PDB file of C-alpha atoms in Angstrom:
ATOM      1  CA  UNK A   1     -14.994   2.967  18.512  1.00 53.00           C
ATOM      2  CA  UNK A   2     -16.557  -1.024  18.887  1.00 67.00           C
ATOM      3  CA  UNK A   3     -13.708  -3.691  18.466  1.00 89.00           C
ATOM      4  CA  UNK A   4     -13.565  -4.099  15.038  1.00 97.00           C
ATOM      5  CA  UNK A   5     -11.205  -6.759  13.453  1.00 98.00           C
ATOM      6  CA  UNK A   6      -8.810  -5.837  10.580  1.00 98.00           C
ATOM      7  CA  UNK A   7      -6.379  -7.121   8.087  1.00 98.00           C
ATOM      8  CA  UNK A   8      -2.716  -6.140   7.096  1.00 97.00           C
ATOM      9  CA  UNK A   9      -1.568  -6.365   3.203  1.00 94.00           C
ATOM     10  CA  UNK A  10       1.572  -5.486   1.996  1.00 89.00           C
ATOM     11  CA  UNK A  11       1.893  -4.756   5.940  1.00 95.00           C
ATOM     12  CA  UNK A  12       5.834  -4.231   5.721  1.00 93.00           C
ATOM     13  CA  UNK A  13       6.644  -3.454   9.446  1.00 94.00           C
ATOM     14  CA  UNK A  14       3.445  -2.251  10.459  1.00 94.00           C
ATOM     15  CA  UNK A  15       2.443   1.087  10.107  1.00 90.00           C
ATOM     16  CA  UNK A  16      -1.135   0.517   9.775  1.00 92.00           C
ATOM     17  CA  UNK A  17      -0.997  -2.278  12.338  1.00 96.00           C
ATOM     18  CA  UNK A  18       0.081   0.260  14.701  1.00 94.00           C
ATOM     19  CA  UNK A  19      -2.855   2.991  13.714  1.00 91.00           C
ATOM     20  CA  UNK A  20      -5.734   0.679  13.868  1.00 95.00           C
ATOM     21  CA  UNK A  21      -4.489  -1.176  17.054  1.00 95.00           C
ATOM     22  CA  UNK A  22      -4.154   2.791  18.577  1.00 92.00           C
ATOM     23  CA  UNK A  23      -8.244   2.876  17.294  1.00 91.00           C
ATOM     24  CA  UNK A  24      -9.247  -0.651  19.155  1.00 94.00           C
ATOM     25  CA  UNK A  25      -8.513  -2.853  16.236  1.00 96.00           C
ATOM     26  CA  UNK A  26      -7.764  -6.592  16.471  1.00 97.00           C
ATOM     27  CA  UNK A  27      -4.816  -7.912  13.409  1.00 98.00           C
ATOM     28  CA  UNK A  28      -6.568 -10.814  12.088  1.00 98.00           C
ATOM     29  CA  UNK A  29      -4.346 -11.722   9.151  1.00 98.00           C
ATOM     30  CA  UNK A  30      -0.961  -9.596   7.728  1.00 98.00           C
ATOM     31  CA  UNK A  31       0.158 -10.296   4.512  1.00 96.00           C
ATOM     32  CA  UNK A  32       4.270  -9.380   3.874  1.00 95.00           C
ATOM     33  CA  UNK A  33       6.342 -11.171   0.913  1.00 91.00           C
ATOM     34  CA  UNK A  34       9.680  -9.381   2.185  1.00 92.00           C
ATOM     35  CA  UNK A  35      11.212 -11.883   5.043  1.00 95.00           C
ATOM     36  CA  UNK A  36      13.381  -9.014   6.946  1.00 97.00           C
ATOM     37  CA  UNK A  37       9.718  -6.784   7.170  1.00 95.00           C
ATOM     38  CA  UNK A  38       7.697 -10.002   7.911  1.00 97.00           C
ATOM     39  CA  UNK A  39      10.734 -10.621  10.710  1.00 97.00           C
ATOM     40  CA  UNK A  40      10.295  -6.941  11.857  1.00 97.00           C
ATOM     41  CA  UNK A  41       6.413  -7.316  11.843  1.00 97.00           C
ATOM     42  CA  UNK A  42       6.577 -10.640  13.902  1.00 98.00           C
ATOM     43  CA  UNK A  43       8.751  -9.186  16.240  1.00 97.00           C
ATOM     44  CA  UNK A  44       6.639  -5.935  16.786  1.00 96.00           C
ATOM     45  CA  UNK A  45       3.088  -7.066  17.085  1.00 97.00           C
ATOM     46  CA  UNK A  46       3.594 -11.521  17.608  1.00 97.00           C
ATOM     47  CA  UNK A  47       1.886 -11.809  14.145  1.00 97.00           C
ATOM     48  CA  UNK A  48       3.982 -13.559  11.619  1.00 97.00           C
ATOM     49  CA  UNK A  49       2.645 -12.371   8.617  1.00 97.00           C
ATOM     50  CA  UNK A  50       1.707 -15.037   5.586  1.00 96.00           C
ATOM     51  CA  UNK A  51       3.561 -14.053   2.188  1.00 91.00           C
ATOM     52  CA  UNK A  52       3.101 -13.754  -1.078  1.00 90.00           C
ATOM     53  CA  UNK A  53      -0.821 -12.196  -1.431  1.00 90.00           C
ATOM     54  CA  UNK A  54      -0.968 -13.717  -5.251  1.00 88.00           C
ATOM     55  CA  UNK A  55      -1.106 -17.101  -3.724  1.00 94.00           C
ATOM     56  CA  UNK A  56      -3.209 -16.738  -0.936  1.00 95.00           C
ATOM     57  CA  UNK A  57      -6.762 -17.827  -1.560  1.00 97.00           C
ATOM     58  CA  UNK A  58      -9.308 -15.038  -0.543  1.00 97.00           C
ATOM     59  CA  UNK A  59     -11.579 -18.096   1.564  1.00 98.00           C
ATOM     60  CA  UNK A  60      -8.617 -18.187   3.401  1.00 97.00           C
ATOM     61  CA  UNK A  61      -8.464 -15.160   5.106  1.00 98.00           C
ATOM     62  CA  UNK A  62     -10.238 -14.612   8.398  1.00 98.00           C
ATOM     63  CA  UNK A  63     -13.536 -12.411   7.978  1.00 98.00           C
ATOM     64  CA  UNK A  64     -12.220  -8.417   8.762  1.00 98.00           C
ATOM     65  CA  UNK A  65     -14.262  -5.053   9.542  1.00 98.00           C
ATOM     66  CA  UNK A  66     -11.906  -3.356   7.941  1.00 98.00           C
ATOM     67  CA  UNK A  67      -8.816  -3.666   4.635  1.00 98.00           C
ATOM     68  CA  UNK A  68      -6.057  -2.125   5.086  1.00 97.00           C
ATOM     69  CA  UNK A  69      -3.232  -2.074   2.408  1.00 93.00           C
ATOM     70  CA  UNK A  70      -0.794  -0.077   1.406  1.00 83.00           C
ATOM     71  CA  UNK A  71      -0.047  -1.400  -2.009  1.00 67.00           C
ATOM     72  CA  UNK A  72       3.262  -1.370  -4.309  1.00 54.00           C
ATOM     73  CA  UNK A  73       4.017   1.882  -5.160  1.00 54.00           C
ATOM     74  CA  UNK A  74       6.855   1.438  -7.821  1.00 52.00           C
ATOM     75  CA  UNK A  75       4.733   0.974 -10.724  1.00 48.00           C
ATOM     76  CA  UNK A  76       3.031   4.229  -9.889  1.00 48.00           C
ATOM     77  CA  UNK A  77       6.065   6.433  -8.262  1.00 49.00           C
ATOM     78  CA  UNK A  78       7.592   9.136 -10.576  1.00 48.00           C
ATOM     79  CA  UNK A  79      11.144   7.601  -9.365  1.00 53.00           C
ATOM     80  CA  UNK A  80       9.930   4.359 -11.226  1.00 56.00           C
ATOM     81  CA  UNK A  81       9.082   3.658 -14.733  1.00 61.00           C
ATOM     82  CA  UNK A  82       5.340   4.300 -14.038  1.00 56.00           C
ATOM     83  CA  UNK A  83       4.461   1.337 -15.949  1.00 55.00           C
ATOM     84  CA  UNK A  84       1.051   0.959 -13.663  1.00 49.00           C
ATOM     85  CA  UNK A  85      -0.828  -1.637 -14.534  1.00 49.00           C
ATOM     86  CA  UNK A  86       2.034  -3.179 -17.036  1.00 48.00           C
ATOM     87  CA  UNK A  87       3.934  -4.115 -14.114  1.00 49.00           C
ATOM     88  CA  UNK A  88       3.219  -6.735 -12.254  1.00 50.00           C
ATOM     89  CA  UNK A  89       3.578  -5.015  -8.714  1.00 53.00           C
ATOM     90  CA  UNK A  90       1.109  -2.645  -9.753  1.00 49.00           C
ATOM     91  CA  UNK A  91      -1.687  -5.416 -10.607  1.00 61.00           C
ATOM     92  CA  UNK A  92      -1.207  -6.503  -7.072  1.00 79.00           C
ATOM     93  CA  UNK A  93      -3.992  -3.394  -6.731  1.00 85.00           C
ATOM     94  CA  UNK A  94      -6.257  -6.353  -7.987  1.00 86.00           C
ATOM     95  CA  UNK A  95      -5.523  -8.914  -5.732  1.00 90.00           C
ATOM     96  CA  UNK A  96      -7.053  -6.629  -3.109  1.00 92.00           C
ATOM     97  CA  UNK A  97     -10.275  -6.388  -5.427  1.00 94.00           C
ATOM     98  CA  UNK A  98     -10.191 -10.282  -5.328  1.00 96.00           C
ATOM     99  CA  UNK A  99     -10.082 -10.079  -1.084  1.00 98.00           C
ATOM    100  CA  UNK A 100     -12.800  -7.405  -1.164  1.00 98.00           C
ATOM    101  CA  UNK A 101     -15.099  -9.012  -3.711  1.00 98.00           C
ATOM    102  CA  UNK A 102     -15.061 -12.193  -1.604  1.00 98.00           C
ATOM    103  CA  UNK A 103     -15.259 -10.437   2.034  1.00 98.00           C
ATOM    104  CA  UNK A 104     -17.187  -7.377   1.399  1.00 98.00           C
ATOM    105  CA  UNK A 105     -15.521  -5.617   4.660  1.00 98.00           C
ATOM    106  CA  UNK A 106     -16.926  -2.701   6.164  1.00 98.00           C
ATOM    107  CA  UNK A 107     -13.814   0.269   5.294  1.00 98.00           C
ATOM    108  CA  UNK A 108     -11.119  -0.268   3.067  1.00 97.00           C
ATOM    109  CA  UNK A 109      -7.855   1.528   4.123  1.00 95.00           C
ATOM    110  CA  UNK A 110      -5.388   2.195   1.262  1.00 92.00           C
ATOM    111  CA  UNK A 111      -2.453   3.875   0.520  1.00 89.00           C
ATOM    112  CA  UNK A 112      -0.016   4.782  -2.435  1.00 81.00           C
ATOM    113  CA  UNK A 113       2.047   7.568  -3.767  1.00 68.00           C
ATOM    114  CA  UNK A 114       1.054  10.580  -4.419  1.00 70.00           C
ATOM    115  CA  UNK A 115       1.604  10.216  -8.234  1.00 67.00           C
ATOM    116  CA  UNK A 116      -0.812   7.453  -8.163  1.00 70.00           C
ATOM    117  CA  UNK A 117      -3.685  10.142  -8.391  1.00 73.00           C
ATOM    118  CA  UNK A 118      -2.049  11.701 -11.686  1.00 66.00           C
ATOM    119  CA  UNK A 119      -0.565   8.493 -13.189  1.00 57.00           C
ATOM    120  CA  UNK A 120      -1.243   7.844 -16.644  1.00 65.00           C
ATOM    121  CA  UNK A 121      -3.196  11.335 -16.975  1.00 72.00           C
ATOM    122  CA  UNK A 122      -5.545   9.871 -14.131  1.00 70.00           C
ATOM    123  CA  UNK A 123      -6.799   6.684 -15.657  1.00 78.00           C
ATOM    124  CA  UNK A 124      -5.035   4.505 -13.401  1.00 79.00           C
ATOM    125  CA  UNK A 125      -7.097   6.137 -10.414  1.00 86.00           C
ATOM    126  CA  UNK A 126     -10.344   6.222 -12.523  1.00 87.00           C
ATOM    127  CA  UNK A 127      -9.858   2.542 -12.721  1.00 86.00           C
ATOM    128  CA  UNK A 128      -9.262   1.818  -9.258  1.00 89.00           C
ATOM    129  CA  UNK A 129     -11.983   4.054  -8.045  1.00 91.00           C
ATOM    130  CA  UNK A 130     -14.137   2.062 -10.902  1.00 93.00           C
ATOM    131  CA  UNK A 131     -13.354  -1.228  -9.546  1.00 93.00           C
ATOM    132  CA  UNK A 132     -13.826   0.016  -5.839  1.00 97.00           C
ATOM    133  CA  UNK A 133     -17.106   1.329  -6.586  1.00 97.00           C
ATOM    134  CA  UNK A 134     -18.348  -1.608  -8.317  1.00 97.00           C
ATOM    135  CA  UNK A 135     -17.799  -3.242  -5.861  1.00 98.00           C
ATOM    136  CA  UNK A 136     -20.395  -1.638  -3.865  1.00 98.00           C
ATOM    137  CA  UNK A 137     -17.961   1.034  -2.006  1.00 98.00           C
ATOM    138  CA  UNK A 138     -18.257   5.041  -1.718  1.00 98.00           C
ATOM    139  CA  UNK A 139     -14.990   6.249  -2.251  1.00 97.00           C
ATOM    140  CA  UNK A 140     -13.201   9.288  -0.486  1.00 97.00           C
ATOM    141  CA  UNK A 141      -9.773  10.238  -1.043  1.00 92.00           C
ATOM    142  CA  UNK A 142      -6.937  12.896  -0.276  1.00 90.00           C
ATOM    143  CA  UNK A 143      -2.824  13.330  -0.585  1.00 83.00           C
ATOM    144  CA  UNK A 144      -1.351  14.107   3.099  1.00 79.00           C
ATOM    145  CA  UNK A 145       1.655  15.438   3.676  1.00 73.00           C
ATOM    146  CA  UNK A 146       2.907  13.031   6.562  1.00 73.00           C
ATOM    147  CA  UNK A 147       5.199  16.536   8.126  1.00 71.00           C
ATOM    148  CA  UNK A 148       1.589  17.869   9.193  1.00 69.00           C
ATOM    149  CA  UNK A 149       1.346  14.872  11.358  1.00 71.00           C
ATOM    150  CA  UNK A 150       4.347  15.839  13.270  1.00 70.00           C
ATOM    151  CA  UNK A 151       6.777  13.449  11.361  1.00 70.00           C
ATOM    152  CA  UNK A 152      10.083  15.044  10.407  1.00 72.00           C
ATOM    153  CA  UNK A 153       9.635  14.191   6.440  1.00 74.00           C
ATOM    154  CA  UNK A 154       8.209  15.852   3.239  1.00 72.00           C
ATOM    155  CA  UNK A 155       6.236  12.743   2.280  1.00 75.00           C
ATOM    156  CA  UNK A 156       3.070  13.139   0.812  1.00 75.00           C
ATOM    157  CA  UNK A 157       0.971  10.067  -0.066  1.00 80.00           C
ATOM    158  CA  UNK A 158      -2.719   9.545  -1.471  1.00 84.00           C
ATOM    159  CA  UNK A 159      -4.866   7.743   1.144  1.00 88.00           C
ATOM    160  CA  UNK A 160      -8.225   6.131  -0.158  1.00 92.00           C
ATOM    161  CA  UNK A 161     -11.279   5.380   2.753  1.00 96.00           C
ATOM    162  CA  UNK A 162     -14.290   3.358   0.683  1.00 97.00           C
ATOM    163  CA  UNK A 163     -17.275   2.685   3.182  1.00 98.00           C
ATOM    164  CA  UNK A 164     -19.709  -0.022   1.874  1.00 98.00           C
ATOM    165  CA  UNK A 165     -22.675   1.185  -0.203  1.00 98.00           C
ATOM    166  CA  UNK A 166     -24.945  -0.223   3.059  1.00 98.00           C
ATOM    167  CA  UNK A 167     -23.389   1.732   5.162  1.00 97.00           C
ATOM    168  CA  UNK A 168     -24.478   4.841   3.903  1.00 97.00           C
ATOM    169  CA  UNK A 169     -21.796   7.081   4.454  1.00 96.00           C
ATOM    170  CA  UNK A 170     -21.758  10.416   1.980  1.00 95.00           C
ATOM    171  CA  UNK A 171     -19.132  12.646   3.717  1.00 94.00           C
ATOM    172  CA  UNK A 172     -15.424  11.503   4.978  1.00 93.00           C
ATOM    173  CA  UNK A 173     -12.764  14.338   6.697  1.00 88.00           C
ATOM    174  CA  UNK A 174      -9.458  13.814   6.525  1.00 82.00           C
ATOM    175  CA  UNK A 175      -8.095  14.928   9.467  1.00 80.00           C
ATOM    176  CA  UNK A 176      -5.275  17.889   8.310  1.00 76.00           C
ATOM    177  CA  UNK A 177      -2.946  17.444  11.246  1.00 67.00           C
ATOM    178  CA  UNK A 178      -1.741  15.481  13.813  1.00 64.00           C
ATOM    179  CA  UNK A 179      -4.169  16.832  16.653  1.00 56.00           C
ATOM    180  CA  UNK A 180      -7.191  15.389  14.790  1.00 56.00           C
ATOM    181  CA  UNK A 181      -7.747  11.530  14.683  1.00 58.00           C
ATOM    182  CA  UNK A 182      -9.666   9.248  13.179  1.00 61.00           C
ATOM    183  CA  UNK A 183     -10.207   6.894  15.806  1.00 62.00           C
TER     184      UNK A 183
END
């Protein structure tokens, strides 16, 4: 893969800092409210990431090939109250429409429970795929079960790709285990 240039929300300590720097990405911009992740992050990768995202003005943010966000999952989890898009860490799903809408980037890069694909007898998704596609993105998706990626957990989590309409991308694979990559 070409350099490409990416940016970090809700980047806690850096998970998907680490994957797209492994791929030939440049960090342009992390976004972390919590101070001991942002501390963690900083200390990691020399990036000390700007806070809250709700006051961050999109024009603001350096131009990015590529999103990447894993977004609040407590409003979604079935641990939590699943009160979606009633509580107000699970509208922070919209404050990455805002970013996209005003940066149009190449690949979006998200992830969330696995719940979030059944939550609210699948409307929540249908809106988020909704608002991703109308805002010119093809959207692929799939739950992964990190312990096929040789991590010593049962965690499964839903990971969304969108490509730009332009782009013209009709297929995505998932890779299914740790000796496929993306990159």
């Amino acid at each position: 893969m070409n350099k490409f240039k990416f940016i970090d929300l809700f980047a806690g300590i850096g998970g998907f800092h680490i994957a797209m720097s492994n791929c030939g990405g440049q960090c342009v911009f992390a976004s972390e409210w919590d101070k001991h992740a942002s501390n963690v992050y900083f200390r990691n990768f020399g990036i000390k990431p700007d806070g809250d995202i709700t006051k961050i003005e999109a024009k603001d943010i350096p131009v990015h090939d590529i999103l990447c966000a894993g977004f609040p999952c407590q409003a979604f989890s079935i641990s939590g109250s699943q009160k979606g898009f009633d509580d107000i860490r699970g509208t922070l799903f919209f404050d990455i429409v805002r970013i996209v809408d005003h940066h149009k980037p190449k690949v979006l890069f998200l992830e969330n429970v696995k719940n979030l694909e059944k939550h609210d007898g699948g409307k929540t998704f249908t809106t988020i795929n909704r608002a991703l596609q109308e805002l010119g993105y093809t959207v692929f998706y799939k739950v992964l079960n990190a312990s096929l990626f040789g991590l010593p957990q049962n965690r499964e989590r839903v990971f969304i790709v969108a490509f730009r309409d332009d782009l013209r991308i009709k297929s995505f694979l998932f890779p299914t285990s740790t000796f496929q990559s993306i990159c």
